[in-house]
Amino acid sequence: MNFEQMIGELFMIGIPGKELDDQTIKALEEIRPGFVILFARNIESASQINNLIVQITQVVKKPVVFAIDQEGGIVTRLREGFAVSCGAMALAATGDKTNAYLAGKILAKEMKSIGITWNLAPVVDINDNPNNPGIGVRSFGDTPEKVAIFSSAFYSGLKEIGVAACAKHFPGKGSVNVDAHLDMPTLDKDLRELERWELLPFKELMNMGIESVMPSHIYLPKLQKNRMPATVSKEIVTDLLRKKLRYDGIAVADDLLMGGITKNMSVEDAVLESFKAGMDVLTVCHEPTVQLSAVRSLARKINDDPVLESRLRESLARIRKFKEKFAPTFSNKIDLDFSQDQKIMQKIADQSITLVSDSDQMIPVQLSKDDFVVTVKTSRLVQVQETEPGVPWIAKELSKRFSTKFLVIEKDKPIDISGNRCVFFTENAHLSDWQKLAIENVRENFKKLLIVALRNPYDCFLVESSSICSYSYEIVSQEALLKVLLGEIKPVGQLPVEVRK
């Protein structure tokens, strides 16, 4: 392998579409990446993505590991034709770690069948800050013990099938107030505090042999000399992860085009600095011209610096070991019938629905034609079965079942309704002033109110009312929720987080 090919092994790149266009082929041929990350934009069906994986491998002309964020819940890339899992917090709400194990195992089996052998999950951030905008229901809970128990079970399922996992986002960003996709959060904790809290789930998974860890774009002023993301910090990647915790698996960068990075440095500098800090896999998810520029820039730097060349060989040794185990194998006969898997996922979701309060005696739901079903549009336009984008299927279905009045509310549009009973579907209302005002308005103008928190459960505590949460608006969770609302099954879920009023 010549020097240019060696550089490509470090990179994980994304591609723009469901097919290979000329620009993508050119980028793949020049970069010859060791890894490709797949997103929803790349996926139409199981057979299509399998064909795309085979084509990319043929273009690159060497083993490539394909990765994906298949956490379950709101971060689900494989949908149509695949079994969809409820997310981490919903799995924890079932109170049974076996459900996390089964979800991990099913996701791994389906991924591996089409050639994807690296799941960038589980999230092991401890969501002890209800105002965290980037984690929330992606976390298994708000204590290290709960996160460790359920993330370990999820990982066991992946491991059993032979799919690599990734503990993220090191050293933990459940306590922060800023989304690293947009800007760089600050975690103001010292090493002793981290060891008593954030690091505990990571240590548990490392002891089990988890294959990769993803440092985050956060700043830890009590551990770092300079204000920079942990991703590009030697104090975090080498001193803490490698030396203090003695981790020798793959360190993979979160996307180096996120706001937490790009607001602080160019992508070329981010690639170089994260590599110098000790990162093995450098992730650039978008823009082929930017990807090429990053690879060329790093190649020049390594070519001129013997220290960086030594650093390269260290990462290549880890990557080689990883790829020997997880480079996909291809078969002409693959089973793409995942219908039985979805039945198991549905049973799990049925156990997650959590009744927080029924002070207004709204469960099971009984509505008249003069009552209201009110909903917001969800921020992620998940598949919602024959309805307009963002409008939850369950809200329209419930209104249709009882022939009630139906209202979709939006920001900056006043809500002027009143009556006897109202079912109000929210998404992160606790972080949204306009949703809070709408809920308060409805509370004043209706005798009975049911708040249905479709995402974070903290919405259930904004006003005194009946309240229930699903932790997810995937169809698997919406169908489970409908069964509970209609009285077909009991709500047996338990809150995985403590809510302080």
XYZ file of C-alpha atoms in Angstrom:
501
model
C 0.000 0.000 0.000
C 1.512 3.337 -1.032
C 1.503 6.492 1.071
C -1.616 8.070 -0.481
C -3.616 4.884 0.082
C -2.489 4.804 3.689
C -3.951 8.282 4.287
C -7.318 7.233 2.841
C -7.602 4.458 5.426
C -8.017 7.116 8.133
C -11.092 8.703 6.601
C -14.778 7.998 7.004
C -16.746 9.938 4.417
C -20.390 10.338 3.528
C -21.734 10.376 -0.008
C -24.540 12.616 -1.283
C -27.189 10.300 -2.711
C -28.693 6.877 -3.332
C -26.591 6.299 -6.460
C -22.995 6.966 -7.416
C -22.663 10.041 -9.627
C -19.455 11.052 -11.402
C -18.347 13.459 -8.652
C -18.836 10.816 -5.943
C -16.964 8.183 -7.948
C -14.089 10.619 -8.461
C -13.916 11.361 -4.724
C -14.041 7.670 -3.817
C -11.335 6.798 -6.349
C -8.985 9.507 -5.103
C -9.613 9.223 -1.357
C -10.029 5.440 -1.260
C -11.551 5.756 2.218
C -11.284 3.033 4.799
C -14.828 3.805 5.954
C -18.083 5.127 4.519
C -20.911 6.443 6.693
C -24.461 6.053 5.415
C -27.373 8.421 6.075
C -31.086 8.461 5.306
C -30.244 10.367 2.114
C -28.472 7.240 0.838
C -31.227 4.740 1.610
C -34.308 3.744 -0.342
C -34.637 0.024 0.389
C -32.658 -2.929 1.693
C -31.770 -4.221 -1.772
C -30.826 -0.737 -3.008
C -28.468 -0.014 -0.126
C -26.895 -3.455 -0.437
C -26.231 -2.779 -4.129
C -24.791 0.643 -3.306
C -22.433 -0.884 -0.724
C -21.203 -3.433 -3.286
C -20.677 -0.692 -5.894
C -18.705 1.523 -3.496
C -16.482 -1.407 -2.566
C -15.821 -2.091 -6.252
C -14.918 1.550 -6.890
C -12.582 1.807 -3.881
C -11.004 -1.567 -4.760
C -10.245 -2.602 -1.189
C -12.199 -3.625 1.921
C -14.384 -0.791 3.227
C -16.252 -0.784 6.542
C -19.715 0.772 6.289
C -21.044 2.617 9.338
C -24.430 4.042 10.276
C -26.167 5.798 13.168
C -28.812 3.180 13.952
C -29.543 4.120 17.562
C -33.294 3.557 17.311
C -35.989 6.141 17.950
C -35.336 9.599 16.557
C -31.920 8.559 15.180
C -32.907 5.772 12.817
C -31.457 5.650 9.302
C -32.748 2.250 8.132
C -36.544 2.484 8.011
C -38.470 1.315 4.957
C -38.455 -2.481 4.924
C -36.453 -2.706 8.158
C -37.471 -3.320 11.753
C -37.539 0.030 13.554
C -36.703 0.175 17.250
C -37.922 2.677 19.778
C -35.042 4.744 21.151
C -32.752 4.420 24.153
C -34.969 6.138 26.728
C -37.979 4.109 25.587
C -35.981 0.877 25.946
C -35.017 1.884 29.476
C -38.648 2.773 30.239
C -39.592 -0.878 29.719
C -37.571 -1.622 32.844
C -36.157 -4.779 31.238
C -32.582 -4.769 29.909
C -33.434 -7.829 27.794
C -35.402 -5.508 25.539
C -32.275 -3.420 24.906
C -30.352 -6.610 24.120
C -33.056 -7.810 21.686
C -33.227 -4.416 19.965
C -29.440 -4.342 19.517
C -29.413 -7.904 18.214
C -32.191 -7.303 15.681
C -30.665 -4.053 14.417
C -27.289 -5.778 14.056
C -28.705 -8.762 12.191
C -30.466 -6.579 9.640
C -27.493 -4.243 9.213
C -25.036 -7.063 8.718
C -27.274 -8.787 6.173
C -26.869 -5.825 3.785
C -23.175 -5.175 4.458
C -23.201 -2.590 7.287
C -20.958 -3.785 10.112
C -20.419 -0.706 12.309
C -23.252 0.796 14.330
C -22.330 4.219 15.729
C -24.270 3.466 18.899
C -25.038 3.251 21.775
C -25.290 6.758 23.177
C -23.962 6.567 26.742
C -24.417 10.218 27.663
C -26.210 10.589 31.000
C -29.137 12.937 30.422
C -29.164 14.602 33.836
C -29.961 17.997 32.285
C -33.588 18.199 31.046
C -32.643 21.262 28.970
C -30.038 19.371 26.945
C -31.118 20.012 23.320
C -28.995 17.347 21.616
C -29.339 14.195 23.735
C -32.630 13.810 25.619
C -34.390 10.606 24.575
C -31.212 9.364 22.865
C -29.965 8.614 26.398
C -30.997 5.578 28.441
C -31.527 7.718 31.540
C -30.206 10.249 34.017
C -27.957 8.074 36.201
C -24.691 6.271 35.382
C -26.123 2.979 36.645
C -29.163 3.034 34.358
C -27.138 4.089 31.325
C -24.504 1.425 32.014
C -27.066 -1.375 32.434
C -29.057 -0.659 29.283
C -26.171 0.392 27.024
C -24.289 -2.778 27.984
C -27.321 -4.893 27.116
C -27.743 -3.090 23.768
C -24.054 -3.624 23.019
C -24.319 -7.317 23.896
C -26.920 -7.702 21.153
C -24.706 -6.021 18.563
C -21.674 -8.006 19.655
C -23.458 -11.348 19.443
C -24.175 -10.787 15.743
C -20.682 -9.505 14.967
C -21.424 -5.817 14.400
C -19.030 -3.249 15.870
C -20.396 -0.689 18.299
C -19.381 2.828 19.319
C -19.749 4.427 22.755
C -20.556 8.096 22.317
C -20.074 10.988 23.046
C -16.861 10.813 25.103
C -16.337 11.912 27.822
C -20.082 12.589 28.082
C -22.294 15.538 27.153
C -25.585 14.803 28.901
C -25.140 17.778 31.249
C -24.573 20.511 28.651
C -27.012 23.141 27.354
C -25.758 23.470 23.756
C -26.140 21.106 20.804
C -22.670 20.307 19.384
C -24.209 20.106 15.901
C -24.612 23.890 16.143
C -21.877 25.146 18.462
C -19.315 23.980 21.033
C -20.779 23.160 24.475
C -18.771 23.538 27.693
C -18.631 20.808 30.359
C -17.231 22.443 33.490
C -16.205 19.325 35.428
C -12.853 18.102 36.683
C -11.467 14.574 36.372
C -12.761 13.459 39.769
C -16.302 14.538 38.869
C -16.092 12.800 35.495
C -14.872 9.586 37.114
C -17.818 9.581 39.519
C -20.392 10.226 36.798
C -19.857 10.605 33.025
C -17.080 8.049 32.633
C -18.778 5.152 34.443
C -20.815 3.839 31.453
C -17.806 4.235 29.153
C -15.673 2.173 31.523
C -18.345 -0.542 31.671
C -18.446 -0.840 27.889
C -14.660 -0.725 27.584
C -14.438 -3.615 30.023
C -16.793 -5.528 27.715
C -14.520 -4.853 24.743
C -16.458 -2.197 22.851
C -14.708 -1.653 19.548
C -14.815 2.139 19.243
C -15.347 5.348 21.173
C -16.468 8.688 19.731
C -15.122 11.832 21.410
C -17.419 14.831 21.274
C -17.065 18.439 20.147
C -17.233 19.772 23.715
C -14.813 21.877 25.730
C -13.686 20.832 29.223
C -11.884 23.851 30.738
C -10.702 21.946 33.809
C -8.909 19.355 31.661
C -7.813 21.379 28.624
C -5.294 24.214 28.405
C -6.856 25.778 25.316
C -10.491 26.428 24.443
C -11.032 23.834 21.728
C -13.348 20.848 21.108
C -12.382 17.605 22.861
C -12.231 16.018 19.405
C -9.020 17.913 18.655
C -7.612 17.867 22.196
C -4.606 15.742 23.115
C -5.601 16.092 26.788
C -8.881 14.298 26.062
C -8.099 11.806 23.278
C -4.592 10.755 24.293
C -4.168 11.694 27.973
C -7.654 10.762 29.185
C -8.919 8.118 26.744
C -5.652 6.363 25.882
C -3.462 6.805 28.938
C -5.820 7.257 31.873
C -8.473 4.772 30.735
C -6.028 2.579 28.776
C -8.373 2.264 25.819
C -6.781 0.820 22.676
C -9.797 0.462 20.395
C -10.746 2.828 17.589
C -11.170 6.523 18.421
C -13.532 7.898 15.787
C -14.270 11.585 15.302
C -17.817 12.870 15.260
C -18.504 14.717 12.004
C -15.808 17.371 11.600
C -18.262 19.570 9.710
C -20.509 20.128 12.754
C -20.892 23.625 14.127
C -18.968 22.675 17.267
C -15.918 22.365 14.996
C -16.481 24.712 12.057
C -17.162 27.724 14.288
C -13.689 27.261 15.729
C -11.472 26.113 12.844
C -11.367 25.024 9.204
C -12.041 21.391 8.341
C -8.414 21.026 7.194
C -7.183 22.200 10.597
C -9.777 20.035 12.366
C -8.603 16.917 10.520
C -4.967 17.655 11.323
C -5.521 18.585 14.969
C -7.830 15.648 15.724
C -5.289 13.297 14.145
C -2.464 14.839 16.194
C -4.637 14.525 19.304
C -4.817 10.752 18.810
C -7.902 10.187 16.640
C -7.835 7.113 14.379
C -10.838 7.647 12.101
C -11.512 11.138 10.738
C -15.136 11.732 9.784
C -16.174 14.193 7.073
C -19.801 13.477 6.256
C -20.587 15.916 3.443
C -19.293 17.879 0.455
C -16.907 15.880 -1.784
C -14.737 18.946 -2.523
C -14.259 19.546 1.203
C -13.476 15.865 1.758
C -10.826 15.909 -0.969
C -9.298 19.108 0.408
C -9.099 17.599 3.900
C -7.405 14.407 2.678
C -4.898 16.246 0.483
C -4.052 18.688 3.265
C -3.437 15.937 5.802
C -1.314 13.963 3.320
C 0.968 16.970 2.828
C 1.325 17.493 6.588
C 2.151 13.839 7.298
C 4.598 13.697 4.385
C 6.568 16.589 5.905
C 6.550 15.433 9.539
C 8.124 12.167 10.815
C 6.204 12.493 14.091
C 2.906 12.497 12.204
C 4.063 9.541 10.119
C 4.630 7.612 13.344
C 1.163 8.691 14.501
C -0.213 7.385 11.170
C 1.272 3.935 11.669
C -0.200 3.768 15.164
C -3.716 4.454 13.845
C -3.287 2.149 10.867
C -2.424 -0.726 13.190
C -5.716 -0.254 15.055
C -7.666 0.180 11.822
C -6.133 -2.940 10.312
C -7.146 -5.002 13.330
C -10.663 -3.510 13.239
C -11.143 -4.122 9.524
C -9.899 -7.710 9.711
C -12.875 -8.366 11.967
C -15.544 -6.084 10.527
C -14.956 -5.659 6.782
C -18.211 -6.959 5.252
C -18.535 -10.160 3.277
C -21.034 -10.375 0.450
C -23.451 -13.102 -0.551
C -25.645 -13.502 -3.599
C -28.441 -14.711 -1.344
C -29.553 -12.352 1.398
C -32.781 -12.555 3.395
C -34.532 -9.194 3.314
C -37.743 -10.249 5.069
C -37.616 -8.531 8.458
C -41.330 -8.747 9.296
C -40.828 -11.052 12.275
C -38.221 -8.678 13.669
C -40.729 -5.832 13.572
C -43.218 -7.852 15.617
C -40.616 -8.150 18.373
C -39.854 -4.428 18.157
C -43.571 -3.688 18.497
C -43.850 -5.805 21.644
C -40.924 -3.887 23.119
C -42.470 -0.526 22.241
C -45.764 -1.628 23.801
C -43.938 -1.977 27.124
C -42.416 1.515 26.980
C -45.484 3.778 27.086
C -45.500 5.556 30.440
C -48.517 7.080 32.167
C -47.133 9.878 34.323
C -50.413 11.158 35.719
C -54.131 10.691 35.163
C -55.347 13.483 37.393
C -57.960 14.493 34.807
C -59.100 10.874 34.290
C -58.427 10.838 30.558
C -57.150 7.240 30.144
C -58.562 5.376 28.292
C -59.510 8.260 26.035
C -63.182 8.969 25.441
C -63.911 11.995 23.261
C -66.987 13.634 21.713
C -67.314 15.576 18.475
C -66.943 18.874 20.348
C -63.669 17.868 22.005
C -60.250 18.685 20.530
C -57.142 16.832 19.422
C -54.281 19.335 19.136
C -50.787 18.631 17.852
C -47.552 20.334 16.914
C -45.582 19.309 13.849
C -42.579 17.187 14.754
C -39.173 18.634 13.928
C -38.024 15.393 12.320
C -40.276 14.506 9.426
C -40.565 10.834 10.266
C -42.751 8.525 8.247
C -46.230 9.141 9.560
C -48.493 7.030 7.367
C -50.488 8.992 4.807
C -50.445 12.354 6.496
C -48.673 15.633 5.855
C -44.978 15.797 6.815
C -44.436 16.279 10.517
C -48.052 15.767 11.568
C -48.106 12.676 13.803
C -50.211 9.865 12.424
C -51.567 9.081 15.885
C -53.028 12.582 16.325
C -55.049 12.374 13.114
C -56.013 8.761 13.830
C -57.289 9.586 17.318
C -59.312 12.509 15.987
C -60.757 10.299 13.254
C -61.696 7.521 15.689
C -63.789 9.904 17.796
C -64.770 12.392 15.034
C -63.359 15.255 17.101
C -62.103 18.667 16.098
C -58.475 18.563 14.941
C -55.933 21.384 15.116
C -52.278 21.594 14.081
C -50.596 24.506 15.863
C -47.475 26.402 14.837
C -45.153 29.009 16.282
C -46.402 32.616 16.341
C -49.985 31.601 15.568
C -52.426 32.220 18.447
C -54.557 29.351 19.727
C -58.146 30.219 20.615
C -60.092 27.087 21.534
C -62.054 25.925 24.563
C -64.257 23.048 25.597
C -64.572 19.994 27.793
C -61.704 17.661 26.818
C -58.475 18.131 24.891
C -55.665 15.769 23.929
C -52.487 17.768 23.245
C -49.492 16.165 21.465
C -46.192 17.934 22.176
C -42.565 17.736 21.103
C -40.053 19.120 23.591
C -42.475 21.766 24.833
C -40.285 22.212 27.911
C -37.697 23.794 25.574
C -40.238 25.805 23.566
C -41.809 29.000 24.914
C -44.558 29.041 22.328
C -45.582 25.464 23.092
C -45.577 26.239 26.813
C -47.907 29.206 26.245
C -50.214 27.081 24.101
C -50.392 24.388 26.794
C -51.119 26.957 29.498
C -53.851 28.454 27.305
C -55.465 25.069 26.737
C -55.213 24.214 30.434
C -57.174 27.374 31.302
C -59.851 26.765 28.672
C -60.583 23.033 28.996
C -62.011 21.092 31.929
C -59.918 18.000 31.141
C -56.511 17.853 29.479
C -54.216 15.027 28.413
C -50.638 15.990 27.521
C -48.986 13.428 25.230
C -45.222 13.926 25.173
C -44.039 12.485 21.870
C -40.376 13.053 22.626
C -38.817 14.109 25.941
C -40.944 13.214 28.983
C -40.290 16.548 30.711
C -43.319 18.002 28.880
C -45.543 15.971 31.207
C -44.764 18.287 34.125
C -45.507 21.713 32.639
C -49.080 21.944 33.949
C -51.294 19.908 36.243
C -53.091 17.463 33.934
C -53.226 13.878 32.791
C -49.981 13.111 30.975
C -48.370 10.229 29.116
C -45.124 9.816 27.175
C -43.854 7.645 24.330
C -40.204 8.899 24.121
C -40.401 8.640 20.332
C -42.646 9.388 17.378
C -41.526 6.468 15.278
C -44.544 4.544 14.005
C -43.686 1.639 16.306
C -44.103 3.991 19.286
C -47.137 5.771 17.856
C -48.930 2.441 17.408
C -48.077 1.389 20.955
C -49.313 4.740 22.233
C -52.609 4.451 20.353
C -53.272 1.057 21.912
C -52.768 2.555 25.359
C -54.945 5.589 24.652
C -57.775 3.346 23.437
C -57.475 1.042 26.447
C -56.334 -1.968 24.408
C -53.158 -2.393 26.522
C -52.052 -1.032 29.876
C -49.305 1.617 30.152
C -46.583 -0.331 31.963
C -43.561 1.878 31.244
C -41.563 3.584 33.990
C -39.902 7.007 33.802
C -36.128 6.467 33.307
C -35.452 10.035 34.466
C -36.285 11.985 37.608
C -38.174 15.200 36.982
C -37.634 17.920 39.535
C -40.528 20.374 39.579
